[in-house]
Amino acid sequence: MLLKAACRQLQRRLRSTAAAATSATGRVDALVQRNAVFSREASRQRALYPRVEKIEVSMQGPGLDGTLLIMNKGMSTPHSCARHLTEHHVTNSVLALLDGEEAWPLHMPLTRSCSLTLLTFKDNDPTLVNQAYWRSCAALLAQVLETSFKDHLAVELLGTPETPVSSGAFICDLVLDSQLDSWTPSEESLRSLTRGAHQLIFQDLPWEPLEVDPSVALEVFSHSRSQQEAVEEKAARNPKGTVTLYRCGDYVHLSNGPLVSRTGLCFQYEVTAIHNVRGGPEGLQRRRAQGVSLPSQLEAHHTVWRKLRRRAEKPVEVPPPEEWTPPPVSDLTPPPSSSNADDLSNQNKSD
């Protein structure tokens, strides 16, 4: 019995190693193919609106109630609407609220007359914005991880599980090449990944959304079985049966929900840890990369940032879906204990 079990384990390992080798040789090609399929589908969807049809967009929000914009159906986006207002709206808008109930990405075309509210980090209720920001930080981490390793090393993204802001870190799960089984990321390795993220932030790239049928998404992720399984799961949960992809530069990501408008909204951003966790596919080691970030409008004092960073190094457990409600981004500051509450208060007063 022990011999049979050992043989089965060896066979699984050999299959996983062979799959990893194949993935390594095709990783760059897979990223290129994702972008090509995304571009093709985006062009097809734009062609669905051969004639310019007008829609009415009623803007809501401080100083905007009653503002009516005449926009182009299937082409104009909430970002287009912001550009008809002021530079403040263009710079500070993070997400939109469609007809008072549906979170709408800023670069997603509008397809009907509607009311529209532009959301920012400083709204009275920033819940939707906070969710989108934390999710976007995880998407940025996924992009860095999939594009930073040498071409001959396999990297397969398993997903960016939703975590509450109160957990202290956003996360990204992945499997690395078997050659890296014994690799423990050094501080310099984490700093290198952080620099990769900051390069994308500096470029201020838009996250371009595209709602597609599952068949298109399956083609986009034809090189990744785990991503294809995620596509099928998300399509099954969506009443419309579709999934939404996001492109940042030439990188295509499958998201759990709306992302913020652009990478430049991230300010303080750091990759803090990569842990080994249970549950890797086919006997491979699952890694969990973690990070912490604050947006440009909510910069933290360096003493507070050090506390946030240390907290984000600790392993994060993934809660069951829909069992948490993210607090405001401003609540990212770790709750002080009774022994250091006064110190934290004094540090903030000294800013």
mmCIF file of C-alpha atoms in Angstrom:
data_model
loop_
_atom_site.group_PDB
_atom_site.id
_atom_site.type_symbol
_atom_site.label_atom_id
_atom_site.label_comp_id
_atom_site.label_asym_id
_atom_site.label_seq_id
_atom_site.Cartn_x
_atom_site.Cartn_y
_atom_site.Cartn_z
ATOM 1 C CA MET A 1 0.000 0.000 0.000
ATOM 2 C CA LEU A 2 2.781 2.431 0.885
ATOM 3 C CA LEU A 3 4.560 1.628 -2.386
ATOM 4 C CA LYS A 4 1.387 2.279 -4.427
ATOM 5 C CA ALA A 5 0.802 5.568 -2.638
ATOM 6 C CA ALA A 6 4.385 6.633 -3.287
ATOM 7 C CA CYS A 7 4.053 5.733 -6.971
ATOM 8 C CA ARG A 8 0.851 7.724 -7.308
ATOM 9 C CA GLN A 9 2.471 10.727 -5.656
ATOM 10 C CA LEU A 10 5.496 10.438 -7.978
ATOM 11 C CA GLN A 11 3.228 10.240 -11.043
ATOM 12 C CA ARG A 12 1.330 13.340 -9.952
ATOM 13 C CA ARG A 13 4.611 15.132 -9.421
ATOM 14 C CA LEU A 14 5.914 14.163 -12.849
ATOM 15 C CA ARG A 15 2.686 15.286 -14.514
ATOM 16 C CA SER A 16 2.793 18.591 -12.641
ATOM 17 C CA THR A 17 6.444 19.146 -13.555
ATOM 18 C CA ALA A 18 5.738 18.456 -17.224
ATOM 19 C CA ALA A 19 2.774 20.827 -17.161
ATOM 20 C CA ALA A 20 4.912 23.472 -15.507
ATOM 21 C CA ALA A 21 7.595 23.099 -18.169
ATOM 22 C CA THR A 22 4.999 23.512 -20.907
ATOM 23 C CA SER A 23 3.586 26.537 -19.143
ATOM 24 C CA ALA A 24 7.047 28.073 -18.841
ATOM 25 C CA THR A 25 7.717 27.850 -22.571
ATOM 26 C CA GLY A 26 4.335 29.370 -23.402
ATOM 27 C CA ARG A 27 3.854 31.967 -20.656
ATOM 28 C CA VAL A 28 4.872 34.946 -22.747
ATOM 29 C CA ASP A 29 2.860 33.674 -25.717
ATOM 30 C CA ALA A 30 -0.153 33.237 -23.438
ATOM 31 C CA LEU A 31 0.029 36.864 -22.259
ATOM 32 C CA VAL A 32 0.279 38.058 -25.867
ATOM 33 C CA GLN A 33 -2.667 35.865 -26.882
ATOM 34 C CA ARG A 34 -4.823 37.207 -24.033
ATOM 35 C CA ASN A 35 -4.255 40.753 -25.235
ATOM 36 C CA ALA A 36 -4.973 39.834 -28.863
ATOM 37 C CA VAL A 37 -8.302 38.159 -28.037
ATOM 38 C CA PHE A 38 -9.277 41.103 -25.824
ATOM 39 C CA SER A 39 -8.544 43.567 -28.661
ATOM 40 C CA ARG A 40 -10.492 41.493 -31.154
ATOM 41 C CA GLU A 41 -13.549 41.285 -28.914
ATOM 42 C CA ALA A 42 -13.383 45.001 -28.059
ATOM 43 C CA SER A 43 -13.377 45.830 -31.776
ATOM 44 C CA ARG A 44 -16.315 43.504 -32.376
ATOM 45 C CA GLN A 45 -18.339 45.137 -29.615
ATOM 46 C CA ARG A 46 -17.578 48.644 -30.898
ATOM 47 C CA ALA A 47 -18.859 47.588 -34.318
ATOM 48 C CA LEU A 48 -22.252 46.816 -32.757
ATOM 49 C CA TYR A 49 -22.921 50.568 -32.752
ATOM 50 C CA PRO A 50 -22.415 51.594 -36.412
ATOM 51 C CA ARG A 51 -24.622 54.668 -36.025
ATOM 52 C CA VAL A 52 -24.225 57.325 -33.361
ATOM 53 C CA GLU A 53 -27.227 57.199 -31.060
ATOM 54 C CA LYS A 54 -27.689 59.742 -28.300
ATOM 55 C CA ILE A 55 -28.520 59.006 -24.668
ATOM 56 C CA GLU A 56 -29.298 61.346 -21.768
ATOM 57 C CA VAL A 57 -27.108 61.131 -18.673
ATOM 58 C CA SER A 58 -28.381 62.940 -15.593
ATOM 59 C CA MET A 59 -25.455 63.709 -13.292
ATOM 60 C CA GLN A 60 -25.952 63.377 -9.523
ATOM 61 C CA GLY A 61 -23.761 64.591 -6.684
ATOM 62 C CA PRO A 62 -22.672 67.805 -4.944
ATOM 63 C CA GLY A 63 -23.110 70.738 -7.298
ATOM 64 C CA LEU A 64 -24.207 68.490 -10.178
ATOM 65 C CA ASP A 65 -27.861 67.682 -9.521
ATOM 66 C CA GLY A 66 -29.838 68.672 -12.584
ATOM 67 C CA THR A 67 -26.836 68.602 -14.930
ATOM 68 C CA LEU A 68 -27.895 66.802 -18.104
ATOM 69 C CA LEU A 69 -25.316 65.500 -20.577
ATOM 70 C CA ILE A 70 -26.103 64.243 -24.081
ATOM 71 C CA MET A 71 -23.697 61.352 -24.732
ATOM 72 C CA ASN A 72 -23.141 58.630 -27.337
ATOM 73 C CA LYS A 73 -24.684 55.205 -26.729
ATOM 74 C CA GLY A 74 -22.149 52.367 -26.549
ATOM 75 C CA MET A 75 -19.197 54.765 -26.816
ATOM 76 C CA SER A 76 -19.352 57.355 -24.026
ATOM 77 C CA THR A 77 -18.209 56.290 -20.561
ATOM 78 C CA PRO A 78 -18.494 57.834 -17.077
ATOM 79 C CA HIS A 79 -14.962 59.100 -17.665
ATOM 80 C CA SER A 80 -16.242 60.852 -20.802
ATOM 81 C CA CYS A 81 -18.942 62.452 -18.662
ATOM 82 C CA ALA A 82 -16.349 63.611 -16.107
ATOM 83 C CA ARG A 83 -14.396 65.306 -18.893
ATOM 84 C CA HIS A 84 -17.493 67.409 -19.675
ATOM 85 C CA LEU A 85 -17.476 68.683 -16.088
ATOM 86 C CA THR A 86 -14.257 69.837 -14.389
ATOM 87 C CA GLU A 87 -10.662 68.714 -13.983
ATOM 88 C CA HIS A 88 -11.516 67.911 -10.370
ATOM 89 C CA HIS A 89 -14.049 65.308 -11.502
ATOM 90 C CA VAL A 90 -11.590 63.796 -13.987
ATOM 91 C CA THR A 91 -8.800 63.547 -11.405
ATOM 92 C CA ASN A 92 -10.734 62.405 -8.349
ATOM 93 C CA SER A 93 -13.410 60.110 -9.761
ATOM 94 C CA VAL A 94 -12.705 56.469 -8.948
ATOM 95 C CA LEU A 95 -15.901 54.620 -9.828
ATOM 96 C CA ALA A 96 -19.436 55.457 -10.939
ATOM 97 C CA LEU A 97 -22.868 54.555 -9.619
ATOM 98 C CA LEU A 98 -25.446 53.872 -12.327
ATOM 99 C CA ASP A 99 -29.086 54.702 -11.526
ATOM 100 C CA GLY A 100 -28.207 54.847 -7.850
ATOM 101 C CA GLU A 101 -27.640 51.113 -7.478
ATOM 102 C CA GLU A 102 -25.065 49.563 -9.838
ATOM 103 C CA ALA A 103 -21.299 50.041 -9.458
ATOM 104 C CA TRP A 104 -20.019 50.949 -12.914
ATOM 105 C CA PRO A 105 -16.346 51.074 -14.007
ATOM 106 C CA LEU A 106 -15.292 54.528 -15.137
ATOM 107 C CA HIS A 107 -14.181 53.278 -18.571
ATOM 108 C CA MET A 108 -17.194 51.031 -19.258
ATOM 109 C CA PRO A 109 -19.392 52.374 -22.128
ATOM 110 C CA LEU A 110 -22.917 53.461 -21.228
ATOM 111 C CA THR A 111 -25.639 51.699 -23.199
ATOM 112 C CA ARG A 112 -28.793 53.527 -22.068
ATOM 113 C CA SER A 113 -30.068 56.806 -20.667
ATOM 114 C CA CYS A 114 -29.406 56.849 -16.932
ATOM 115 C CA SER A 115 -28.511 58.820 -13.848
ATOM 116 C CA LEU A 116 -24.842 58.783 -12.912
ATOM 117 C CA THR A 117 -22.956 59.539 -9.724
ATOM 118 C CA LEU A 118 -19.163 59.863 -9.751
ATOM 119 C CA LEU A 119 -17.664 58.279 -6.622
ATOM 120 C CA THR A 120 -14.466 59.323 -4.825
ATOM 121 C CA PHE A 121 -12.412 58.147 -1.861
ATOM 122 C CA LYS A 122 -13.779 60.972 0.290
ATOM 123 C CA ASP A 123 -17.491 60.279 -0.118
ATOM 124 C CA ASN A 124 -19.585 59.899 3.022
ATOM 125 C CA ASP A 125 -20.068 56.210 2.208
ATOM 126 C CA PRO A 126 -16.917 54.948 0.423
ATOM 127 C CA THR A 127 -17.787 51.240 0.685
ATOM 128 C CA LEU A 128 -18.012 50.568 -3.059
ATOM 129 C CA VAL A 129 -14.877 52.596 -3.732
ATOM 130 C CA ASN A 130 -12.954 50.759 -1.015
ATOM 131 C CA GLN A 131 -13.952 47.389 -2.418
ATOM 132 C CA ALA A 132 -12.885 48.421 -5.904
ATOM 133 C CA TYR A 133 -9.585 49.857 -4.675
ATOM 134 C CA TRP A 134 -8.572 46.779 -2.674
ATOM 135 C CA ARG A 135 -9.551 44.566 -5.620
ATOM 136 C CA SER A 136 -7.531 46.765 -7.978
ATOM 137 C CA CYS A 137 -4.452 46.545 -5.783
ATOM 138 C CA ALA A 138 -4.710 42.751 -5.960
ATOM 139 C CA ALA A 139 -5.062 42.942 -9.758
ATOM 140 C CA LEU A 140 -1.919 45.071 -9.904
ATOM 141 C CA LEU A 141 -0.093 42.498 -7.772
ATOM 142 C CA ALA A 142 -1.233 39.711 -10.113
ATOM 143 C CA GLN A 143 0.126 41.619 -13.112
ATOM 144 C CA VAL A 144 3.480 42.139 -11.457
ATOM 145 C CA LEU A 145 3.778 38.485 -10.474
ATOM 146 C CA GLU A 146 2.827 37.128 -13.900
ATOM 147 C CA THR A 147 5.255 39.412 -15.745
ATOM 148 C CA SER A 148 8.272 39.719 -13.421
ATOM 149 C CA PHE A 149 9.775 36.226 -13.411
ATOM 150 C CA LYS A 150 12.195 35.081 -16.084
ATOM 151 C CA ASP A 151 10.569 33.706 -19.220
ATOM 152 C CA HIS A 152 11.800 30.143 -18.691
ATOM 153 C CA LEU A 153 10.035 29.892 -15.311
ATOM 154 C CA ALA A 154 6.380 28.853 -15.148
ATOM 155 C CA VAL A 155 3.971 31.124 -13.291
ATOM 156 C CA GLU A 156 0.268 30.322 -13.068
ATOM 157 C CA LEU A 157 -2.141 32.708 -11.422
ATOM 158 C CA LEU A 158 -4.768 30.904 -9.349
ATOM 159 C CA GLY A 159 -6.787 33.982 -8.454
ATOM 160 C CA THR A 160 -7.067 37.140 -6.365
ATOM 161 C CA PRO A 161 -9.408 36.128 -3.527
ATOM 162 C CA GLU A 162 -11.531 38.850 -1.968
ATOM 163 C CA THR A 163 -10.251 39.937 1.444
ATOM 164 C CA PRO A 164 -11.582 42.622 3.779
ATOM 165 C CA VAL A 165 -9.555 45.783 4.247
ATOM 166 C CA SER A 166 -9.591 44.924 7.956
ATOM 167 C CA SER A 167 -7.466 41.834 7.189
ATOM 168 C CA GLY A 168 -4.567 44.210 6.557
ATOM 169 C CA ALA A 169 -3.513 42.910 3.128
ATOM 170 C CA PHE A 170 -4.804 42.185 -0.361
ATOM 171 C CA ILE A 171 -3.666 38.855 -1.777
ATOM 172 C CA CYS A 172 -2.900 36.942 -4.929
ATOM 173 C CA ASP A 173 -2.592 33.139 -5.109
ATOM 174 C CA LEU A 174 -0.300 31.515 -7.631
ATOM 175 C CA VAL A 175 1.810 28.474 -8.451
ATOM 176 C CA LEU A 176 5.466 28.878 -9.387
ATOM 177 C CA ASP A 177 7.793 26.681 -11.402
ATOM 178 C CA SER A 178 8.978 23.543 -9.595
ATOM 179 C CA GLN A 179 12.507 24.925 -9.861
ATOM 180 C CA LEU A 180 11.430 27.477 -7.247
ATOM 181 C CA ASP A 181 10.083 24.957 -4.731
ATOM 182 C CA SER A 182 12.830 25.788 -2.254
ATOM 183 C CA TRP A 183 12.794 29.527 -2.993
ATOM 184 C CA THR A 184 12.085 31.824 -0.070
ATOM 185 C CA PRO A 185 11.606 35.427 -1.179
ATOM 186 C CA SER A 186 14.194 37.775 0.258
ATOM 187 C CA GLU A 187 13.567 41.399 1.180
ATOM 188 C CA GLU A 188 15.305 42.369 -2.045
ATOM 189 C CA SER A 189 12.947 40.105 -4.041
ATOM 190 C CA LEU A 190 9.931 41.775 -2.445
ATOM 191 C CA ARG A 191 11.407 45.217 -3.106
ATOM 192 C CA SER A 192 11.914 44.230 -6.752
ATOM 193 C CA LEU A 193 8.230 43.271 -7.041
ATOM 194 C CA THR A 194 7.274 46.544 -5.350
ATOM 195 C CA ARG A 195 9.350 48.464 -7.898
ATOM 196 C CA GLY A 196 7.490 46.645 -10.676
ATOM 197 C CA ALA A 197 4.181 47.797 -9.191
ATOM 198 C CA HIS A 198 5.400 51.373 -8.872
ATOM 199 C CA GLN A 199 6.383 51.406 -12.546
ATOM 200 C CA LEU A 200 2.779 50.583 -13.465
ATOM 201 C CA ILE A 201 1.475 53.162 -10.995
ATOM 202 C CA PHE A 202 3.776 55.825 -12.439
ATOM 203 C CA GLN A 203 2.454 55.120 -15.950
ATOM 204 C CA ASP A 204 -1.076 55.912 -14.698
ATOM 205 C CA LEU A 205 -2.577 53.214 -16.920
ATOM 206 C CA PRO A 206 -6.354 52.849 -17.219
ATOM 207 C CA TRP A 207 -8.080 49.612 -16.273
ATOM 208 C CA GLU A 208 -10.164 48.968 -19.393
ATOM 209 C CA PRO A 209 -13.250 46.811 -18.695
ATOM 210 C CA LEU A 210 -14.835 44.478 -21.221
ATOM 211 C CA GLU A 211 -17.928 42.386 -20.500
ATOM 212 C CA VAL A 212 -17.768 39.176 -22.529
ATOM 213 C CA ASP A 213 -19.465 35.831 -22.985
ATOM 214 C CA PRO A 214 -17.790 32.923 -21.178
ATOM 215 C CA SER A 215 -16.655 31.449 -24.511
ATOM 216 C CA VAL A 216 -14.513 34.543 -25.148
ATOM 217 C CA ALA A 217 -13.069 34.502 -21.643
ATOM 218 C CA LEU A 218 -12.269 30.801 -21.964
ATOM 219 C CA GLU A 219 -10.343 31.576 -25.141
ATOM 220 C CA VAL A 220 -8.508 34.424 -23.421
ATOM 221 C CA PHE A 221 -7.377 32.055 -20.662
ATOM 222 C CA SER A 222 -6.954 28.946 -22.814
ATOM 223 C CA HIS A 223 -3.467 28.424 -21.337
ATOM 224 C CA SER A 224 -4.681 28.310 -17.735
ATOM 225 C CA ARG A 225 -6.997 25.628 -16.389
ATOM 226 C CA SER A 226 -7.426 27.400 -13.045
ATOM 227 C CA GLN A 227 -8.475 30.636 -14.754
ATOM 228 C CA GLN A 228 -10.902 28.764 -16.997
ATOM 229 C CA GLU A 229 -12.498 27.207 -13.915
ATOM 230 C CA ALA A 230 -12.792 30.720 -12.428
ATOM 231 C CA VAL A 231 -14.488 31.926 -15.631
ATOM 232 C CA GLU A 232 -17.082 29.155 -15.440
ATOM 233 C CA GLU A 233 -17.736 29.844 -11.756
ATOM 234 C CA LYS A 234 -18.177 33.596 -12.240
ATOM 235 C CA ALA A 235 -20.426 33.134 -15.283
ATOM 236 C CA ALA A 236 -22.628 30.706 -13.330
ATOM 237 C CA ARG A 237 -23.054 33.261 -10.519
ATOM 238 C CA ASN A 238 -23.828 36.185 -12.827
ATOM 239 C CA PRO A 239 -27.546 36.471 -13.762
ATOM 240 C CA LYS A 240 -26.475 37.711 -17.215
ATOM 241 C CA GLY A 241 -24.137 34.737 -17.636
ATOM 242 C CA THR A 242 -21.212 36.995 -18.566
ATOM 243 C CA VAL A 243 -17.825 37.818 -17.037
ATOM 244 C CA THR A 244 -15.853 41.063 -17.033
ATOM 245 C CA LEU A 245 -12.216 41.263 -18.068
ATOM 246 C CA TYR A 246 -9.897 44.198 -17.422
ATOM 247 C CA ARG A 247 -6.867 45.254 -19.435
ATOM 248 C CA CYS A 248 -4.022 47.269 -17.961
ATOM 249 C CA GLY A 249 -1.479 48.089 -20.645
ATOM 250 C CA ASP A 250 -1.274 44.783 -22.494
ATOM 251 C CA TYR A 251 -2.110 42.603 -19.477
ATOM 252 C CA VAL A 252 -5.589 41.045 -19.194
ATOM 253 C CA HIS A 253 -7.071 40.177 -15.808
ATOM 254 C CA LEU A 254 -10.217 38.336 -14.686
ATOM 255 C CA SER A 255 -11.663 40.337 -11.826
ATOM 256 C CA ASN A 256 -14.105 39.520 -9.048
ATOM 257 C CA GLY A 257 -15.801 42.888 -9.478
ATOM 258 C CA PRO A 258 -15.341 46.508 -10.614
ATOM 259 C CA LEU A 259 -11.853 48.025 -10.532
ATOM 260 C CA VAL A 260 -10.923 51.665 -10.059
ATOM 261 C CA SER A 261 -10.267 53.809 -13.113
ATOM 262 C CA ARG A 262 -6.440 53.869 -13.267
ATOM 263 C CA THR A 263 -3.242 52.663 -11.639
ATOM 264 C CA GLY A 264 -2.196 56.210 -10.748
ATOM 265 C CA LEU A 265 -4.819 56.294 -8.003
ATOM 266 C CA CYS A 266 -2.541 53.999 -5.999
ATOM 267 C CA PHE A 267 0.085 55.876 -4.025
ATOM 268 C CA GLN A 268 1.711 54.067 -1.135
ATOM 269 C CA TYR A 269 2.003 50.474 -2.356
ATOM 270 C CA GLU A 270 4.205 47.648 -1.151
ATOM 271 C CA VAL A 271 4.491 43.895 -1.719
ATOM 272 C CA THR A 272 5.024 42.626 1.820
ATOM 273 C CA ALA A 273 5.218 38.798 1.797
ATOM 274 C CA ILE A 274 4.874 35.563 -0.154
ATOM 275 C CA HIS A 275 3.710 32.634 1.983
ATOM 276 C CA ASN A 276 3.292 28.939 1.270
ATOM 277 C CA VAL A 277 -0.322 27.876 1.839
ATOM 278 C CA ARG A 278 -2.296 24.677 1.455
ATOM 279 C CA GLY A 279 -4.378 23.674 -1.521
ATOM 280 C CA GLY A 280 -2.093 23.771 -4.553
ATOM 281 C CA PRO A 281 -3.359 21.981 -7.707
ATOM 282 C CA GLU A 282 -2.028 18.508 -8.515
ATOM 283 C CA GLY A 283 0.423 18.476 -5.637
ATOM 284 C CA LEU A 284 2.062 21.801 -6.557
ATOM 285 C CA GLN A 285 2.858 24.370 -3.877
ATOM 286 C CA ARG A 286 0.345 27.218 -3.657
ATOM 287 C CA ARG A 287 1.930 30.573 -2.882
ATOM 288 C CA ARG A 288 0.075 33.550 -1.458
ATOM 289 C CA ALA A 289 1.531 36.962 -2.262
ATOM 290 C CA GLN A 290 0.385 39.841 -0.068
ATOM 291 C CA GLY A 291 0.574 43.596 -0.187
ATOM 292 C CA VAL A 292 -0.754 46.803 1.302
ATOM 293 C CA SER A 293 -1.602 50.141 -0.261
ATOM 294 C CA LEU A 294 -3.209 53.519 0.306
ATOM 295 C CA PRO A 295 -4.614 55.779 -2.411
ATOM 296 C CA SER A 296 -3.096 59.113 -3.314
ATOM 297 C CA GLN A 297 -5.798 61.030 -1.416
ATOM 298 C CA LEU A 298 -5.193 59.186 1.872
ATOM 299 C CA GLU A 299 -1.435 59.213 2.396
ATOM 300 C CA ALA A 300 -0.316 57.900 5.802
ATOM 301 C CA HIS A 301 2.479 59.195 8.026
ATOM 302 C CA HIS A 302 5.586 57.025 7.705
ATOM 303 C CA THR A 303 5.261 55.732 11.282
ATOM 304 C CA VAL A 304 1.704 54.568 10.602
ATOM 305 C CA TRP A 305 2.779 53.112 7.249
ATOM 306 C CA ARG A 306 5.437 50.968 8.990
ATOM 307 C CA LYS A 307 2.728 49.544 11.257
ATOM 308 C CA LEU A 308 0.514 48.791 8.253
ATOM 309 C CA ARG A 309 3.394 47.116 6.451
ATOM 310 C CA ARG A 310 4.272 44.871 9.410
ATOM 311 C CA ARG A 311 0.639 43.903 9.751
ATOM 312 C CA ALA A 312 0.463 43.048 6.030
ATOM 313 C CA GLU A 313 3.353 40.587 6.383
ATOM 314 C CA LYS A 314 1.258 38.222 8.504
ATOM 315 C CA PRO A 315 -0.486 35.348 6.630
ATOM 316 C CA VAL A 316 -4.027 36.232 5.595
ATOM 317 C CA GLU A 317 -6.818 33.674 5.676
ATOM 318 C CA VAL A 318 -9.475 33.924 2.973
ATOM 319 C CA PRO A 319 -12.957 34.360 4.474
ATOM 320 C CA PRO A 320 -15.980 32.633 2.929
ATOM 321 C CA PRO A 321 -17.587 34.745 0.177
ATOM 322 C CA GLU A 322 -20.015 37.500 1.138
ATOM 323 C CA GLU A 323 -19.305 37.200 4.844
ATOM 324 C CA TRP A 324 -17.536 40.527 5.289
ATOM 325 C CA THR A 325 -18.172 44.206 4.631
ATOM 326 C CA PRO A 326 -15.074 46.326 3.990
ATOM 327 C CA PRO A 327 -14.713 49.336 6.278
ATOM 328 C CA PRO A 328 -13.607 52.705 4.853
ATOM 329 C CA VAL A 329 -10.072 52.826 3.477
ATOM 330 C CA SER A 330 -9.289 55.341 6.192
ATOM 331 C CA ASP A 331 -9.772 52.500 8.685
ATOM 332 C CA LEU A 332 -6.694 50.717 7.348
ATOM 333 C CA THR A 333 -4.766 52.043 10.322
ATOM 334 C CA PRO A 334 -4.239 49.057 12.650
ATOM 335 C CA PRO A 335 -6.344 49.366 15.806
ATOM 336 C CA PRO A 336 -4.020 50.495 18.601
ATOM 337 C CA SER A 337 -3.955 48.522 21.813
ATOM 338 C CA SER A 338 -4.598 50.309 25.058
ATOM 339 C CA SER A 339 -0.836 50.455 25.639
ATOM 340 C CA ASN A 340 0.025 52.307 22.441
ATOM 341 C CA ALA A 341 -3.136 54.269 21.651
ATOM 342 C CA ASP A 342 -1.709 57.487 23.120
ATOM 343 C CA ASP A 343 1.556 57.047 21.205
ATOM 344 C CA LEU A 344 -0.296 56.637 17.903
ATOM 345 C CA SER A 345 -2.424 59.692 18.652
ATOM 346 C CA ASN A 346 0.689 61.747 19.424
ATOM 347 C CA GLN A 347 2.377 60.598 16.222
ATOM 348 C CA ASN A 348 -0.612 61.715 14.184
ATOM 349 C CA LYS A 349 -0.658 65.095 15.925
ATOM 350 C CA SER A 350 2.988 65.647 15.052
ATOM 351 C CA ASP A 351 2.353 65.474 11.264
#
